[in-house]
Amino acid sequence: MKILTASALASIQDSGRLGYRSMGVGRNGVMDSWALQAGNALMKNEANEPAIEIALGELTIKFEESVSFCLTGALYEAYLDDKRIPCYWRINVTAGQTLKLLRPLQGMYTYLCVHGGFNIEPVLQSVSTNLKAGFGGFEGRYLKADDSLTVKTESSLPVIGVARLAPTEVIRVIKSSEYDCFTESSQQAFETQPWKLQSSSNRMGYRLEGATALEFSKPVEMSSHGVDIGMIQVPPQGQPIVLMADGQTTGGYPKIATVINADIGLMAQIRFGKACQFVVVSLEQALHEQQKRQHYIDQIKEYANEN
């Protein structure tokens, strides 16, 4: 397939580059891993098969082979030639057809998965794009006009659709190591007030703003320590930052909480200017919610394999 136009931020991502954080190499990978897994399950792929992650703008692709694909994650206004197509459905195309993604109607990140996957060479056991270091994915960068990608196999699958996870502004978290370093009123504000996503946010971190800044009960001095996706750091000004897929490997800010794995994708899909609200849950509930997400993927996989 050939990229004709690309004003969107589009890159090749899988579930991430694991096992190299001690060397300063971040995770990268998709912002919404459940959307990627849903797409791959629908396409009968392995769960970690790479996809094109698309955010914010337009992307036009001309297919140079016949293949089956689907769009998951954010709901994009999408057209195959001049026909509107739905997300979370298998779509079959023939060579010469054009896919145009205009804009996300709901959510932030959409995933274009193809049956069989893309031919991309892994770097450090992952094909995810490390934009900061410039490796992985397609030449370590966002896709642009005239780039060409090849798929592993031509295919035609029965046309079926599945339900997506319902979007929500309620994001569940578990308390982190410095939770008790914050004043009682700040702990209450963390859960009760809305936190608006700032336009300065990106794949590295989601910057939030609330009416009441979070305050420490006493001065907190910390050495740099390991951090990962979902951790919620609080810099001195008291406005939290949620670390996302391209987040750094170490940090020195206190952490008030961590987004549970089941809700990382929901956090990623919040739009600029929209607000979320945090709810603290137990570790047992966090694990239970992850099991529910996995059950959702397993249901898609079972249905897709039957059709």
PDB file of C-alpha atoms in Angstrom:
ATOM      1  CA  MET A   1       0.000   0.000   0.000  1.00  0.00           C
ATOM      2  CA  LYS A   2       1.148   3.535  -0.746  1.00  0.00           C
ATOM      3  CA  ILE A   3       0.643   6.650   1.364  1.00  0.00           C
ATOM      4  CA  LEU A   4      -0.816   9.378  -0.851  1.00  0.00           C
ATOM      5  CA  THR A   5      -1.334  12.120   1.741  1.00  0.00           C
ATOM      6  CA  ALA A   6      -0.566  12.308   5.455  1.00  0.00           C
ATOM      7  CA  SER A   7      -1.413  15.260   7.657  1.00  0.00           C
ATOM      8  CA  ALA A   8      -2.206  12.814  10.478  1.00  0.00           C
ATOM      9  CA  LEU A   9       0.449  11.573  12.884  1.00  0.00           C
ATOM     10  CA  ALA A  10       0.727   8.014  11.586  1.00  0.00           C
ATOM     11  CA  SER A  11       3.362   5.506  12.658  1.00  0.00           C
ATOM     12  CA  ILE A  12       3.981   1.770  12.797  1.00  0.00           C
ATOM     13  CA  GLN A  13       3.435   0.389  16.305  1.00  0.00           C
ATOM     14  CA  ASP A  14       3.040  -2.944  18.041  1.00  0.00           C
ATOM     15  CA  SER A  15       2.535  -3.567  21.766  1.00  0.00           C
ATOM     16  CA  GLY A  16       5.949  -2.135  22.603  1.00  0.00           C
ATOM     17  CA  ARG A  17       9.617  -2.786  23.138  1.00  0.00           C
ATOM     18  CA  LEU A  18      10.015  -4.631  26.432  1.00  0.00           C
ATOM     19  CA  GLY A  19      13.107  -5.522  28.430  1.00  0.00           C
ATOM     20  CA  TYR A  20      15.366  -2.581  27.539  1.00  0.00           C
ATOM     21  CA  ARG A  21      14.378   0.118  30.037  1.00  0.00           C
ATOM     22  CA  SER A  22      17.506  -0.537  32.108  1.00  0.00           C
ATOM     23  CA  MET A  23      19.480   0.564  29.019  1.00  0.00           C
ATOM     24  CA  GLY A  24      17.439   3.738  28.636  1.00  0.00           C
ATOM     25  CA  VAL A  25      15.328   2.406  25.753  1.00  0.00           C
ATOM     26  CA  GLY A  26      11.643   3.135  26.284  1.00  0.00           C
ATOM     27  CA  ARG A  27       8.616   0.981  25.646  1.00  0.00           C
ATOM     28  CA  ASN A  28       7.038   2.914  22.725  1.00  0.00           C
ATOM     29  CA  GLY A  29       4.253   0.885  21.103  1.00  0.00           C
ATOM     30  CA  VAL A  30       0.576   1.691  20.751  1.00  0.00           C
ATOM     31  CA  MET A  31      -1.217   4.170  22.968  1.00  0.00           C
ATOM     32  CA  ASP A  32      -4.281   1.904  23.160  1.00  0.00           C
ATOM     33  CA  SER A  33      -3.154  -1.704  23.409  1.00  0.00           C
ATOM     34  CA  TRP A  34      -6.697  -3.075  23.778  1.00  0.00           C
ATOM     35  CA  ALA A  35      -7.702  -1.477  20.463  1.00  0.00           C
ATOM     36  CA  LEU A  36      -4.680  -3.075  18.773  1.00  0.00           C
ATOM     37  CA  GLN A  37      -5.502  -6.471  20.255  1.00  0.00           C
ATOM     38  CA  ALA A  38      -9.143  -6.131  19.197  1.00  0.00           C
ATOM     39  CA  GLY A  39      -8.101  -5.318  15.633  1.00  0.00           C
ATOM     40  CA  ASN A  40      -5.668  -8.201  15.441  1.00  0.00           C
ATOM     41  CA  ALA A  41      -8.210 -10.605  16.915  1.00  0.00           C
ATOM     42  CA  LEU A  42     -10.755  -9.486  14.308  1.00  0.00           C
ATOM     43  CA  MET A  43      -8.166 -10.007  11.544  1.00  0.00           C
ATOM     44  CA  LYS A  44      -7.099 -13.442  12.874  1.00  0.00           C
ATOM     45  CA  ASN A  45      -3.598 -12.109  13.580  1.00  0.00           C
ATOM     46  CA  GLU A  46      -1.287 -12.663  16.498  1.00  0.00           C
ATOM     47  CA  ALA A  47      -2.058 -10.181  19.286  1.00  0.00           C
ATOM     48  CA  ASN A  48       1.221  -8.272  18.792  1.00  0.00           C
ATOM     49  CA  GLU A  49       1.029  -7.897  15.000  1.00  0.00           C
ATOM     50  CA  PRO A  50       1.964  -4.275  14.143  1.00  0.00           C
ATOM     51  CA  ALA A  51      -0.575  -1.769  12.890  1.00  0.00           C
ATOM     52  CA  ILE A  52      -0.592   1.800  11.638  1.00  0.00           C
ATOM     53  CA  GLU A  53      -1.467   4.113  14.526  1.00  0.00           C
ATOM     54  CA  ILE A  54      -3.235   7.244  13.273  1.00  0.00           C
ATOM     55  CA  ALA A  55      -3.984  10.404  15.235  1.00  0.00           C
ATOM     56  CA  LEU A  56      -5.601  13.784  14.668  1.00  0.00           C
ATOM     57  CA  GLY A  57      -5.488  14.405  10.909  1.00  0.00           C
ATOM     58  CA  GLU A  58      -6.104  13.017   7.427  1.00  0.00           C
ATOM     59  CA  LEU A  59      -4.468   9.973   5.900  1.00  0.00           C
ATOM     60  CA  THR A  60      -5.012   8.684   2.363  1.00  0.00           C
ATOM     61  CA  ILE A  61      -3.777   5.230   1.317  1.00  0.00           C
ATOM     62  CA  LYS A  62      -3.884   3.528  -2.071  1.00  0.00           C
ATOM     63  CA  PHE A  63      -3.961  -0.248  -1.872  1.00  0.00           C
ATOM     64  CA  GLU A  64      -1.634  -1.956  -4.313  1.00  0.00           C
ATOM     65  CA  GLU A  65      -2.841  -5.432  -3.373  1.00  0.00           C
ATOM     66  CA  SER A  66      -6.070  -7.120  -2.356  1.00  0.00           C
ATOM     67  CA  VAL A  67      -6.252  -7.418   1.402  1.00  0.00           C
ATOM     68  CA  SER A  68      -8.593  -7.454   4.399  1.00  0.00           C
ATOM     69  CA  PHE A  69      -8.288  -4.705   7.004  1.00  0.00           C
ATOM     70  CA  CYS A  70     -10.110  -3.086   9.892  1.00  0.00           C
ATOM     71  CA  LEU A  71     -10.044   0.157  11.854  1.00  0.00           C
ATOM     72  CA  THR A  72     -10.205   0.077  15.651  1.00  0.00           C
ATOM     73  CA  GLY A  73      -9.692   2.530  18.500  1.00  0.00           C
ATOM     74  CA  ALA A  74     -10.989   6.050  17.847  1.00  0.00           C
ATOM     75  CA  LEU A  75     -14.001   6.323  15.553  1.00  0.00           C
ATOM     76  CA  TYR A  76     -12.676   7.893  12.355  1.00  0.00           C
ATOM     77  CA  GLU A  77     -14.702   9.281   9.484  1.00  0.00           C
ATOM     78  CA  ALA A  78     -13.398   6.907   6.810  1.00  0.00           C
ATOM     79  CA  TYR A  79     -14.162   6.229   3.144  1.00  0.00           C
ATOM     80  CA  LEU A  80     -13.159   3.434   0.795  1.00  0.00           C
ATOM     81  CA  ASP A  81     -13.214   5.166  -2.577  1.00  0.00           C
ATOM     82  CA  ASP A  82     -16.421   7.209  -2.059  1.00  0.00           C
ATOM     83  CA  LYS A  83     -18.218   4.790   0.266  1.00  0.00           C
ATOM     84  CA  ARG A  84     -18.343   5.434   4.021  1.00  0.00           C
ATOM     85  CA  ILE A  85     -17.010   2.480   6.011  1.00  0.00           C
ATOM     86  CA  PRO A  86     -17.484   1.626   9.709  1.00  0.00           C
ATOM     87  CA  CYS A  87     -14.858   1.014  12.354  1.00  0.00           C
ATOM     88  CA  TYR A  88     -14.533  -2.385  14.047  1.00  0.00           C
ATOM     89  CA  TRP A  89     -15.576  -4.183  10.854  1.00  0.00           C
ATOM     90  CA  ARG A  90     -13.559  -6.336   8.498  1.00  0.00           C
ATOM     91  CA  ILE A  91     -13.281  -4.621   5.139  1.00  0.00           C
ATOM     92  CA  ASN A  92     -12.056  -6.255   1.917  1.00  0.00           C
ATOM     93  CA  VAL A  93     -10.283  -4.167  -0.709  1.00  0.00           C
ATOM     94  CA  THR A  94      -8.904  -4.879  -4.151  1.00  0.00           C
ATOM     95  CA  ALA A  95      -5.784  -3.442  -5.725  1.00  0.00           C
ATOM     96  CA  GLY A  96      -6.315   0.152  -6.830  1.00  0.00           C
ATOM     97  CA  GLN A  97      -8.857   1.159  -4.190  1.00  0.00           C
ATOM     98  CA  THR A  98      -8.237   4.185  -1.983  1.00  0.00           C
ATOM     99  CA  LEU A  99      -8.853   4.525   1.754  1.00  0.00           C
ATOM    100  CA  LYS A 100      -9.304   8.055   3.085  1.00  0.00           C
ATOM    101  CA  LEU A 101      -9.385   8.800   6.800  1.00  0.00           C
ATOM    102  CA  LEU A 102     -10.664  12.333   7.341  1.00  0.00           C
ATOM    103  CA  ARG A 103     -10.860  12.961  11.080  1.00  0.00           C
ATOM    104  CA  PRO A 104     -11.565  11.238  14.390  1.00  0.00           C
ATOM    105  CA  LEU A 105     -15.188  11.755  15.426  1.00  0.00           C
ATOM    106  CA  GLN A 106     -14.606  10.266  18.858  1.00  0.00           C
ATOM    107  CA  GLY A 107     -11.324   9.408  20.540  1.00  0.00           C
ATOM    108  CA  MET A 108      -7.715  10.151  19.575  1.00  0.00           C
ATOM    109  CA  TYR A 109      -5.937   7.080  18.197  1.00  0.00           C
ATOM    110  CA  THR A 110      -7.108   4.738  15.441  1.00  0.00           C
ATOM    111  CA  TYR A 111      -5.421   1.503  14.349  1.00  0.00           C
ATOM    112  CA  LEU A 112      -5.310   0.158  10.808  1.00  0.00           C
ATOM    113  CA  CYS A 113      -4.752  -3.597  11.052  1.00  0.00           C
ATOM    114  CA  VAL A 114      -4.371  -5.853   7.998  1.00  0.00           C
ATOM    115  CA  HIS A 115      -4.818  -9.592   7.796  1.00  0.00           C
ATOM    116  CA  GLY A 116      -1.378 -11.185   8.026  1.00  0.00           C
ATOM    117  CA  GLY A 117       0.314  -7.972   9.111  1.00  0.00           C
ATOM    118  CA  PHE A 118       2.957  -5.725   7.564  1.00  0.00           C
ATOM    119  CA  ASN A 119       6.465  -6.635   6.432  1.00  0.00           C
ATOM    120  CA  ILE A 120       8.500  -4.600   8.924  1.00  0.00           C
ATOM    121  CA  GLU A 121      11.898  -5.596  10.293  1.00  0.00           C
ATOM    122  CA  PRO A 122      12.025  -5.607  14.117  1.00  0.00           C
ATOM    123  CA  VAL A 123      14.609  -3.617  16.066  1.00  0.00           C
ATOM    124  CA  LEU A 124      15.323  -4.867  19.582  1.00  0.00           C
ATOM    125  CA  GLN A 125      12.524  -7.423  19.238  1.00  0.00           C
ATOM    126  CA  SER A 126       9.846  -4.883  18.297  1.00  0.00           C
ATOM    127  CA  VAL A 127       8.762  -2.958  15.207  1.00  0.00           C
ATOM    128  CA  SER A 128       7.438  -0.038  17.267  1.00  0.00           C
ATOM    129  CA  THR A 129       8.561   3.412  16.141  1.00  0.00           C
ATOM    130  CA  ASN A 130      10.924   5.160  18.560  1.00  0.00           C
ATOM    131  CA  LEU A 131      10.422   8.709  17.302  1.00  0.00           C
ATOM    132  CA  LYS A 132      12.919  10.289  19.681  1.00  0.00           C
ATOM    133  CA  ALA A 133      15.785   7.955  18.797  1.00  0.00           C
ATOM    134  CA  GLY A 134      14.710   7.538  15.170  1.00  0.00           C
ATOM    135  CA  PHE A 135      14.584   3.764  14.843  1.00  0.00           C
ATOM    136  CA  GLY A 136      11.975   1.043  14.441  1.00  0.00           C
ATOM    137  CA  GLY A 137       8.774   1.212  12.435  1.00  0.00           C
ATOM    138  CA  PHE A 138       9.204   2.884   9.037  1.00  0.00           C
ATOM    139  CA  GLU A 139      12.642   4.518   9.145  1.00  0.00           C
ATOM    140  CA  GLY A 140      12.037   5.562  12.741  1.00  0.00           C
ATOM    141  CA  ARG A 141       9.579   8.315  11.822  1.00  0.00           C
ATOM    142  CA  TYR A 142       5.981   9.204  11.084  1.00  0.00           C
ATOM    143  CA  LEU A 143       4.643   8.082   7.720  1.00  0.00           C
ATOM    144  CA  LYS A 144       4.499  10.652   4.926  1.00  0.00           C
ATOM    145  CA  ALA A 145       3.364  10.901   1.320  1.00  0.00           C
ATOM    146  CA  ASP A 146       5.000   8.428  -1.105  1.00  0.00           C
ATOM    147  CA  ASP A 147       5.932   5.910   1.611  1.00  0.00           C
ATOM    148  CA  SER A 148       5.100   2.329   0.641  1.00  0.00           C
ATOM    149  CA  LEU A 149       4.307  -0.570   2.954  1.00  0.00           C
ATOM    150  CA  THR A 150       3.946  -4.206   1.993  1.00  0.00           C
ATOM    151  CA  VAL A 151       1.632  -6.719   3.604  1.00  0.00           C
ATOM    152  CA  LYS A 152       2.634 -10.282   4.345  1.00  0.00           C
ATOM    153  CA  THR A 153      -0.265 -11.881   2.512  1.00  0.00           C
ATOM    154  CA  GLU A 154      -3.127 -11.020   0.176  1.00  0.00           C
ATOM    155  CA  SER A 155      -6.461 -12.051   1.664  1.00  0.00           C
ATOM    156  CA  SER A 156     -10.223 -11.886   1.649  1.00  0.00           C
ATOM    157  CA  LEU A 157     -12.102 -12.607   4.864  1.00  0.00           C
ATOM    158  CA  PRO A 158     -15.842 -12.725   5.538  1.00  0.00           C
ATOM    159  CA  VAL A 159     -17.191  -9.286   6.419  1.00  0.00           C
ATOM    160  CA  ILE A 160     -18.084  -9.145  10.125  1.00  0.00           C
ATOM    161  CA  GLY A 161     -18.126  -6.497  12.828  1.00  0.00           C
ATOM    162  CA  VAL A 162     -17.668  -6.424  16.585  1.00  0.00           C
ATOM    163  CA  ALA A 163     -18.479  -4.034  19.429  1.00  0.00           C
ATOM    164  CA  ARG A 164     -15.848  -1.663  20.762  1.00  0.00           C
ATOM    165  CA  LEU A 165     -15.135  -0.759  24.354  1.00  0.00           C
ATOM    166  CA  ALA A 166     -17.398   2.082  25.414  1.00  0.00           C
ATOM    167  CA  PRO A 167     -15.504   5.377  25.894  1.00  0.00           C
ATOM    168  CA  THR A 168     -15.546   6.894  29.365  1.00  0.00           C
ATOM    169  CA  GLU A 169     -14.082   9.854  31.212  1.00  0.00           C
ATOM    170  CA  VAL A 170     -13.823   7.853  34.451  1.00  0.00           C
ATOM    171  CA  ILE A 171     -10.288   6.478  34.719  1.00  0.00           C
ATOM    172  CA  ARG A 172      -9.451   3.991  37.468  1.00  0.00           C
ATOM    173  CA  VAL A 173      -6.129   4.145  39.270  1.00  0.00           C
ATOM    174  CA  ILE A 174      -4.298   2.492  42.137  1.00  0.00           C
ATOM    175  CA  LYS A 175      -2.396   4.468  44.759  1.00  0.00           C
ATOM    176  CA  SER A 176       1.294   4.887  44.025  1.00  0.00           C
ATOM    177  CA  SER A 177       4.346   5.053  46.278  1.00  0.00           C
ATOM    178  CA  GLU A 178       4.091   8.750  47.191  1.00  0.00           C
ATOM    179  CA  TYR A 179       0.310   8.943  47.591  1.00  0.00           C
ATOM    180  CA  ASP A 180       0.601   9.535  51.338  1.00  0.00           C
ATOM    181  CA  CYS A 181       2.992  12.454  50.741  1.00  0.00           C
ATOM    182  CA  PHE A 182       0.061  14.582  49.536  1.00  0.00           C
ATOM    183  CA  THR A 183      -2.266  16.501  51.828  1.00  0.00           C
ATOM    184  CA  GLU A 184      -5.627  14.955  52.617  1.00  0.00           C
ATOM    185  CA  SER A 185      -7.385  17.743  50.704  1.00  0.00           C
ATOM    186  CA  SER A 186      -5.180  17.063  47.664  1.00  0.00           C
ATOM    187  CA  GLN A 187      -5.964  13.352  47.809  1.00  0.00           C
ATOM    188  CA  GLN A 188      -9.643  14.264  47.830  1.00  0.00           C
ATOM    189  CA  ALA A 189      -9.243  16.767  44.980  1.00  0.00           C
ATOM    190  CA  PHE A 190      -7.363  14.181  42.927  1.00  0.00           C
ATOM    191  CA  GLU A 191     -10.481  11.985  42.881  1.00  0.00           C
ATOM    192  CA  THR A 192     -13.316  14.499  42.968  1.00  0.00           C
ATOM    193  CA  GLN A 193     -12.391  17.232  40.510  1.00  0.00           C
ATOM    194  CA  PRO A 194     -12.222  16.972  36.709  1.00  0.00           C
ATOM    195  CA  TRP A 195      -8.776  17.050  35.061  1.00  0.00           C
ATOM    196  CA  LYS A 196      -8.674  18.664  31.625  1.00  0.00           C
ATOM    197  CA  LEU A 197      -6.272  17.278  29.012  1.00  0.00           C
ATOM    198  CA  GLN A 198      -3.962  20.024  27.741  1.00  0.00           C
ATOM    199  CA  SER A 199      -3.059  20.455  24.058  1.00  0.00           C
ATOM    200  CA  SER A 200       0.633  20.240  25.001  1.00  0.00           C
ATOM    201  CA  SER A 201       0.099  16.520  25.672  1.00  0.00           C
ATOM    202  CA  ASN A 202       1.627  13.905  23.368  1.00  0.00           C
ATOM    203  CA  ARG A 203       2.713  10.273  23.207  1.00  0.00           C
ATOM    204  CA  MET A 204       5.247  10.938  25.976  1.00  0.00           C
ATOM    205  CA  GLY A 205       2.825  12.275  28.551  1.00  0.00           C
ATOM    206  CA  TYR A 206      -0.694  13.583  29.080  1.00  0.00           C
ATOM    207  CA  ARG A 207      -0.587  16.923  30.899  1.00  0.00           C
ATOM    208  CA  LEU A 208      -3.654  17.615  33.006  1.00  0.00           C
ATOM    209  CA  GLU A 209      -5.017  20.755  34.590  1.00  0.00           C
ATOM    210  CA  GLY A 210      -7.416  20.982  37.519  1.00  0.00           C
ATOM    211  CA  ALA A 211      -8.916  23.874  39.451  1.00  0.00           C
ATOM    212  CA  THR A 212      -7.116  22.802  42.627  1.00  0.00           C
ATOM    213  CA  ALA A 213      -3.401  22.067  42.376  1.00  0.00           C
ATOM    214  CA  LEU A 214      -2.103  19.081  44.323  1.00  0.00           C
ATOM    215  CA  GLU A 215       0.041  19.921  47.341  1.00  0.00           C
ATOM    216  CA  PHE A 216       2.496  17.933  49.425  1.00  0.00           C
ATOM    217  CA  SER A 217       2.062  17.597  53.158  1.00  0.00           C
ATOM    218  CA  LYS A 218       5.817  18.158  53.488  1.00  0.00           C
ATOM    219  CA  PRO A 219       8.739  18.800  51.129  1.00  0.00           C
ATOM    220  CA  VAL A 220       9.547  15.736  49.015  1.00  0.00           C
ATOM    221  CA  GLU A 221      13.022  15.161  47.632  1.00  0.00           C
ATOM    222  CA  MET A 222      13.534  12.132  45.404  1.00  0.00           C
ATOM    223  CA  SER A 223      16.338  10.669  43.344  1.00  0.00           C
ATOM    224  CA  SER A 224      15.579   9.672  39.770  1.00  0.00           C
ATOM    225  CA  HIS A 225      13.925   6.280  39.629  1.00  0.00           C
ATOM    226  CA  GLY A 226      12.385   3.937  37.085  1.00  0.00           C
ATOM    227  CA  VAL A 227       8.980   4.893  35.674  1.00  0.00           C
ATOM    228  CA  ASP A 228       6.593   3.352  33.170  1.00  0.00           C
ATOM    229  CA  ILE A 229       3.382   3.926  31.259  1.00  0.00           C
ATOM    230  CA  GLY A 230       0.367   4.917  33.336  1.00  0.00           C
ATOM    231  CA  MET A 231       2.272   6.404  36.273  1.00  0.00           C
ATOM    232  CA  ILE A 232       0.909   9.789  37.337  1.00  0.00           C
ATOM    233  CA  GLN A 233       3.689  12.175  38.300  1.00  0.00           C
ATOM    234  CA  VAL A 234       3.112  15.458  40.099  1.00  0.00           C
ATOM    235  CA  PRO A 235       5.672  18.234  39.415  1.00  0.00           C
ATOM    236  CA  PRO A 236       6.063  21.186  41.822  1.00  0.00           C
ATOM    237  CA  GLN A 237       3.223  23.234  40.271  1.00  0.00           C
ATOM    238  CA  GLY A 238       0.794  20.496  41.351  1.00  0.00           C
ATOM    239  CA  GLN A 239      -0.738  19.646  37.949  1.00  0.00           C
ATOM    240  CA  PRO A 240      -0.358  15.901  37.193  1.00  0.00           C
ATOM    241  CA  ILE A 241       1.260  14.276  34.171  1.00  0.00           C
ATOM    242  CA  VAL A 242       0.248  10.767  33.075  1.00  0.00           C
ATOM    243  CA  LEU A 243       3.172   8.959  31.454  1.00  0.00           C
ATOM    244  CA  MET A 244       2.185   7.405  28.126  1.00  0.00           C
ATOM    245  CA  ALA A 245       3.712   5.027  25.562  1.00  0.00           C
ATOM    246  CA  ASP A 246       6.768   7.156  24.701  1.00  0.00           C
ATOM    247  CA  GLY A 247       7.399   8.191  28.304  1.00  0.00           C
ATOM    248  CA  GLN A 248      10.944   8.428  29.613  1.00  0.00           C
ATOM    249  CA  THR A 249      12.531   5.500  31.448  1.00  0.00           C
ATOM    250  CA  THR A 250      13.397   7.442  34.625  1.00  0.00           C
ATOM    251  CA  GLY A 251      11.862  10.355  36.508  1.00  0.00           C
ATOM    252  CA  GLY A 252      12.213  12.240  39.740  1.00  0.00           C
ATOM    253  CA  TYR A 253       8.733  13.625  40.398  1.00  0.00           C
ATOM    254  CA  PRO A 254       6.552  12.065  43.123  1.00  0.00           C
ATOM    255  CA  LYS A 255       3.851   9.699  41.882  1.00  0.00           C
ATOM    256  CA  ILE A 256       0.368   9.954  43.345  1.00  0.00           C
ATOM    257  CA  ALA A 257      -1.194   7.039  41.443  1.00  0.00           C
ATOM    258  CA  THR A 258      -0.987   4.745  38.411  1.00  0.00           C
ATOM    259  CA  VAL A 259      -3.673   4.184  35.770  1.00  0.00           C
ATOM    260  CA  ILE A 260      -4.701   0.533  35.809  1.00  0.00           C
ATOM    261  CA  ASN A 261      -3.764  -1.512  32.751  1.00  0.00           C
ATOM    262  CA  ALA A 262      -7.414  -2.006  31.794  1.00  0.00           C
ATOM    263  CA  ASP A 263      -7.916   1.760  31.465  1.00  0.00           C
ATOM    264  CA  ILE A 264      -4.685   2.924  29.787  1.00  0.00           C
ATOM    265  CA  GLY A 265      -6.363   2.747  26.384  1.00  0.00           C
ATOM    266  CA  LEU A 266      -9.376   4.688  27.638  1.00  0.00           C
ATOM    267  CA  MET A 267      -7.012   7.359  28.984  1.00  0.00           C
ATOM    268  CA  ALA A 268      -5.250   7.527  25.611  1.00  0.00           C
ATOM    269  CA  GLN A 269      -8.533   8.151  23.786  1.00  0.00           C
ATOM    270  CA  ILE A 270      -9.477  11.292  25.747  1.00  0.00           C
ATOM    271  CA  ARG A 271      -9.504  14.316  23.432  1.00  0.00           C
ATOM    272  CA  PHE A 272      -7.597  17.570  23.962  1.00  0.00           C
ATOM    273  CA  GLY A 273      -9.704  19.960  26.024  1.00  0.00           C
ATOM    274  CA  LYS A 274     -11.857  17.167  27.468  1.00  0.00           C
ATOM    275  CA  ALA A 275     -11.731  16.174  31.118  1.00  0.00           C
ATOM    276  CA  CYS A 276     -11.338  12.904  32.959  1.00  0.00           C
ATOM    277  CA  GLN A 277     -11.960  11.970  36.568  1.00  0.00           C
ATOM    278  CA  PHE A 278      -9.848   9.544  38.563  1.00  0.00           C
ATOM    279  CA  VAL A 279     -11.236   6.847  40.845  1.00  0.00           C
ATOM    280  CA  VAL A 280      -8.937   4.931  43.191  1.00  0.00           C
ATOM    281  CA  VAL A 281      -9.505   1.154  43.175  1.00  0.00           C
ATOM    282  CA  SER A 282      -7.812  -1.772  44.871  1.00  0.00           C
ATOM    283  CA  LEU A 283      -5.133  -3.925  43.281  1.00  0.00           C
ATOM    284  CA  GLU A 284      -7.586  -6.835  43.304  1.00  0.00           C
ATOM    285  CA  GLN A 285     -10.129  -4.812  41.329  1.00  0.00           C
ATOM    286  CA  ALA A 286      -7.430  -3.680  38.892  1.00  0.00           C
ATOM    287  CA  LEU A 287      -6.533  -7.303  38.185  1.00  0.00           C
ATOM    288  CA  HIS A 288     -10.217  -8.203  37.828  1.00  0.00           C
ATOM    289  CA  GLU A 289     -10.743  -5.407  35.285  1.00  0.00           C
ATOM    290  CA  GLN A 290      -7.731  -6.624  33.294  1.00  0.00           C
ATOM    291  CA  GLN A 291      -9.259 -10.096  33.186  1.00  0.00           C
ATOM    292  CA  LYS A 292     -12.504  -8.580  31.857  1.00  0.00           C
ATOM    293  CA  ARG A 293     -10.563  -6.802  29.089  1.00  0.00           C
ATOM    294  CA  GLN A 294      -8.841 -10.066  28.159  1.00  0.00           C
ATOM    295  CA  HIS A 295     -12.224 -11.810  28.069  1.00  0.00           C
ATOM    296  CA  TYR A 296     -13.408  -9.140  25.619  1.00  0.00           C
ATOM    297  CA  ILE A 297     -10.423  -9.883  23.336  1.00  0.00           C
ATOM    298  CA  ASP A 298     -10.973 -13.634  23.656  1.00  0.00           C
ATOM    299  CA  GLN A 299     -14.628 -13.204  22.615  1.00  0.00           C
ATOM    300  CA  ILE A 300     -13.602 -11.290  19.489  1.00  0.00           C
ATOM    301  CA  LYS A 301     -10.982 -13.923  18.672  1.00  0.00           C
ATOM    302  CA  GLU A 302     -13.504 -16.756  19.046  1.00  0.00           C
ATOM    303  CA  TYR A 303     -16.105 -14.996  16.889  1.00  0.00           C
ATOM    304  CA  ALA A 304     -13.543 -14.047  14.226  1.00  0.00           C
ATOM    305  CA  ASN A 305     -12.145 -17.561  13.992  1.00  0.00           C
ATOM    306  CA  GLU A 306     -15.651 -18.908  13.396  1.00  0.00           C
ATOM    307  CA  ASN A 307     -16.171 -16.554  10.459  1.00  0.00           C
TER     308      ASN A 307
END
